[in-house]
CSV table of C-alpha atoms in Angstrom, one decimal:
chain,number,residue,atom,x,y,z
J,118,UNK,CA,-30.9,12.3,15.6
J,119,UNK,CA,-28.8,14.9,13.5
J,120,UNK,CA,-26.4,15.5,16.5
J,121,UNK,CA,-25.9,11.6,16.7
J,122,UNK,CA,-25.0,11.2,12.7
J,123,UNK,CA,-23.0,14.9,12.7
J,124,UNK,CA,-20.7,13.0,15.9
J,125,UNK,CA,-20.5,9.8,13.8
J,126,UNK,CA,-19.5,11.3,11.1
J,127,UNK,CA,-16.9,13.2,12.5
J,128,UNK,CA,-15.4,10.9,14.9
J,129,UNK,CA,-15.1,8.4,11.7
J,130,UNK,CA,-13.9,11.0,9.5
J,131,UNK,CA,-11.9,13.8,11.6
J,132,UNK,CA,-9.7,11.5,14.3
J,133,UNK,CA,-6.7,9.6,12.9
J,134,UNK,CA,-5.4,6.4,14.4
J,135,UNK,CA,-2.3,6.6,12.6
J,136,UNK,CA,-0.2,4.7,15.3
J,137,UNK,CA,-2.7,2.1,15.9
J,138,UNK,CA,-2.8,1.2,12.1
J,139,UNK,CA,0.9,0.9,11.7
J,140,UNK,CA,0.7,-1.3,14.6
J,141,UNK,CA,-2.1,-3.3,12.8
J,142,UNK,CA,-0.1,-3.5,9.4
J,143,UNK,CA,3.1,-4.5,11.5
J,144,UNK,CA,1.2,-7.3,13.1
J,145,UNK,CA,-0.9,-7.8,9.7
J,146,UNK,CA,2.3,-8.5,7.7
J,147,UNK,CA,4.6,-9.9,10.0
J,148,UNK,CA,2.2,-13.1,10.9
J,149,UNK,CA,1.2,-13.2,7.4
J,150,UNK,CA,4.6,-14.0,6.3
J,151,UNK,CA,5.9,-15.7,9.9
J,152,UNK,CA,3.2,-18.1,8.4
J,153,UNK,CA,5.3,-19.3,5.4
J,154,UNK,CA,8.6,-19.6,7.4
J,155,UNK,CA,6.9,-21.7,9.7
J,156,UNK,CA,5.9,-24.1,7.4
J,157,UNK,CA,9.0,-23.8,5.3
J,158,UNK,CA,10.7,-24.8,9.0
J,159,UNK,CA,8.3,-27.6,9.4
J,160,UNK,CA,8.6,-28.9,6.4
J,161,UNK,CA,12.1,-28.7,5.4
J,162,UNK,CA,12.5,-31.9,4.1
J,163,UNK,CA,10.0,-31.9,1.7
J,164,UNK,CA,10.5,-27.9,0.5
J,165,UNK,CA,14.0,-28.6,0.1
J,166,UNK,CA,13.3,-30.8,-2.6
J,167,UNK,CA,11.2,-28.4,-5.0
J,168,UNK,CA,13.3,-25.2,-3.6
J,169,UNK,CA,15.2,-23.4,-6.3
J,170,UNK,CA,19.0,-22.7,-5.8
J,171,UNK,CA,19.3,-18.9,-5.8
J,172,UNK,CA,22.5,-16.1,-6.4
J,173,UNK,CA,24.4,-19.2,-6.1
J,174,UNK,CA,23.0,-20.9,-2.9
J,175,UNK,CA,22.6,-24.6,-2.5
J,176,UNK,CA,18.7,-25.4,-1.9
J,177,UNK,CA,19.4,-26.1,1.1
J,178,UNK,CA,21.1,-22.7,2.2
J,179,UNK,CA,18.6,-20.8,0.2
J,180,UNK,CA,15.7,-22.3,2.4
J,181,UNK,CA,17.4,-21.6,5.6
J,182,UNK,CA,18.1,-17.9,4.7
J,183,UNK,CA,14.8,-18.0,3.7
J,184,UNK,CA,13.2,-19.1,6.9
J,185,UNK,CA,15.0,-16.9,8.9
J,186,UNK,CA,14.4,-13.9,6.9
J,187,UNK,CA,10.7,-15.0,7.1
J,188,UNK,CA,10.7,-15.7,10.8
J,189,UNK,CA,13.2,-13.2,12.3
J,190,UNK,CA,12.4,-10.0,10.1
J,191,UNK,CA,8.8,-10.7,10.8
J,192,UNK,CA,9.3,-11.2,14.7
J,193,UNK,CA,11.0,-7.9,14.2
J,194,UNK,CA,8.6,-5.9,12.4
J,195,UNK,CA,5.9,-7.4,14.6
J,196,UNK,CA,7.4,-5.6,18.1
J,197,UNK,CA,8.9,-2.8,16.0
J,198,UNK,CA,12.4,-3.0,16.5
J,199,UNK,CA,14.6,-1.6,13.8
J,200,UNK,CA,11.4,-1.8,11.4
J,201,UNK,CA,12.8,0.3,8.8
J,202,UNK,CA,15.7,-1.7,8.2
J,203,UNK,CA,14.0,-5.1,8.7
J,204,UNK,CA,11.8,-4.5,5.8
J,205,UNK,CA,15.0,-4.7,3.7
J,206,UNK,CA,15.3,-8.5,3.6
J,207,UNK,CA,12.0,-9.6,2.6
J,208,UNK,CA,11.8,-7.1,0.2
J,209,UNK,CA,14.7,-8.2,-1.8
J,210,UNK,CA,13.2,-12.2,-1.1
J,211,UNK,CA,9.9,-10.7,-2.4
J,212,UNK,CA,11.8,-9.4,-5.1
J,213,UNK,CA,14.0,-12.7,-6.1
J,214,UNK,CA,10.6,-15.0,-5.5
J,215,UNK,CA,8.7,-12.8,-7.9
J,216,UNK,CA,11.6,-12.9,-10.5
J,217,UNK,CA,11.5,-17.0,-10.1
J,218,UNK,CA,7.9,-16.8,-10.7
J,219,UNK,CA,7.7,-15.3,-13.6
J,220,UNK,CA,10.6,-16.1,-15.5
J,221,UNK,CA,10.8,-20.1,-14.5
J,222,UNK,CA,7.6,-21.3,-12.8
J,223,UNK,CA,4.6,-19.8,-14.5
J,224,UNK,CA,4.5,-20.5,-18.3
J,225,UNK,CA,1.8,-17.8,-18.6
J,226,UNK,CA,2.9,-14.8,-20.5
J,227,UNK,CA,2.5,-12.0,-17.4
J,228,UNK,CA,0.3,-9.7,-19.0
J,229,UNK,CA,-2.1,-13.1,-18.7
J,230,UNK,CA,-1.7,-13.4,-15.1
J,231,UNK,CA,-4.6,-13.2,-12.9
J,232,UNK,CA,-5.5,-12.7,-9.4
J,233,UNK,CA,-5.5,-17.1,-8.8
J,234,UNK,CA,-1.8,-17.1,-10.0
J,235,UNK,CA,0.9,-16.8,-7.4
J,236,UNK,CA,2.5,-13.9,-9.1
J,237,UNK,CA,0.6,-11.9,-6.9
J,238,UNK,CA,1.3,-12.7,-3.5
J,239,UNK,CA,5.0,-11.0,-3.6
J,240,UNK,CA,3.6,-8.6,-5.3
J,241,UNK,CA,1.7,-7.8,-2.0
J,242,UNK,CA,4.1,-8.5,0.1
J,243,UNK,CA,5.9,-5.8,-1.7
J,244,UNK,CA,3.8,-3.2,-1.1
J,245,UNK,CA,3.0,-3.6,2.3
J,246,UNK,CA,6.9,-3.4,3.1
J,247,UNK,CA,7.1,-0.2,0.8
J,248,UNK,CA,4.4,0.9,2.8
J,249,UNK,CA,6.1,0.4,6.3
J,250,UNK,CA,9.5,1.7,5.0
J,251,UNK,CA,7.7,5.1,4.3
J,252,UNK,CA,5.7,5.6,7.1
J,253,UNK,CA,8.1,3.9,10.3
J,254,UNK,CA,6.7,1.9,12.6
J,255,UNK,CA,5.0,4.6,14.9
J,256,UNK,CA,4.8,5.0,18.2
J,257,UNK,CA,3.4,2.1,19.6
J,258,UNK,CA,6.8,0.1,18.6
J,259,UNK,CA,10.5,-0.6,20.2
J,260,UNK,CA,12.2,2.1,18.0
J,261,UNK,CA,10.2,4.5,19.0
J,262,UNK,CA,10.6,4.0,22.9
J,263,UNK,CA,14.3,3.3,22.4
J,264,UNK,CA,14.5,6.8,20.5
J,265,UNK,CA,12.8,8.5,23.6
J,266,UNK,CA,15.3,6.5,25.7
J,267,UNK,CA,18.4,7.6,23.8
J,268,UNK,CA,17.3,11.4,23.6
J,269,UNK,CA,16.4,11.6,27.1
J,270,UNK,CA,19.7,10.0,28.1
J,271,UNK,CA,21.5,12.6,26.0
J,272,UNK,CA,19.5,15.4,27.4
J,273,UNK,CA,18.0,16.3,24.2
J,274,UNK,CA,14.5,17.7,23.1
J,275,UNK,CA,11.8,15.2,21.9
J,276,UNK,CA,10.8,17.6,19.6
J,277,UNK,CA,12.3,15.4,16.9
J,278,UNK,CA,10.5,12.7,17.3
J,279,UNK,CA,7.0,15.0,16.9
J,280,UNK,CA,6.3,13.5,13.3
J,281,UNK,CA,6.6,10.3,14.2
């Protein structure tokens, strides 16, 4: 019985699945906000109406840059295909919707915001793109086997790509 919890414990505490849980947090956050631009597409008519023109976009134009950042960046992020660089635009959306929100939506003072207040779900967003900027998408993505393509083509050394 001691033997069984000692090899719990350190299977569960010694091995790291970093790769798979980029994967996971690529996947997590890319349907999460594929979600909303799928909507946003369905609806169009409707969210047009209530949609907020932004740096100097028509509704209109706002919402379609919206719904393709939403849908493309996430499709993107999902397969990991120039991850780092397609955090970018939804962090800067994240940015301008959590801006909207609390300077011309909520009326709540946001030191009184709590966790049922939509101020909160850019916020999120936020962090999970910091998150993925950081750390890359790992290897289990496009960028990584398109970087083992191009060094191999080049003759060069994968020893570059040993942090990843």
């Amino acid at each position: 019985m001691n033997n069984i919890l000692k090899t719990i414990y350190i299977r569960t505490t010694g091995y790291s699945y970093t790769n798979m849980g980029r994967m996971f947090i690529r996947f997590f956050v890319g349907i999460m906000l594929m979600q909303f631009g799928i909507r946003q597409f369905y609806n169009f008519q409707d969210t047009v109406l209530d949609f907020p023109s932004i740096l100097g976009m028509s509704p209109q134009a706002g919402l379609i840059v919206l719904i393709v950042i939403e849908l493309f960046c996430s499709l993107c992020i999902m397969i990991g295909f120039c991850t780092r660089i397609m955090t970018i635009p939804p962090m800067i959306a994240m940015l301008i919707a959590e801006w909207y929100l609390l300077t011309d939506v909520v009326t709540v003072p946001p030191y009184e915001i709590n966790w049922a207040m939509p101020g909160y779900v850019p916020v999120m967003f936020l962090g999970i793109y910091f998150f993925i900027l950081l750390v890359g998408p790992g290897k289990i993505s496009v960028d990584y086997f398109l970087s083992l393509y191009l060094l191999h083509s080049n003759d060069e050394s994968e020893s570059e790509l040993e942090e990843v």
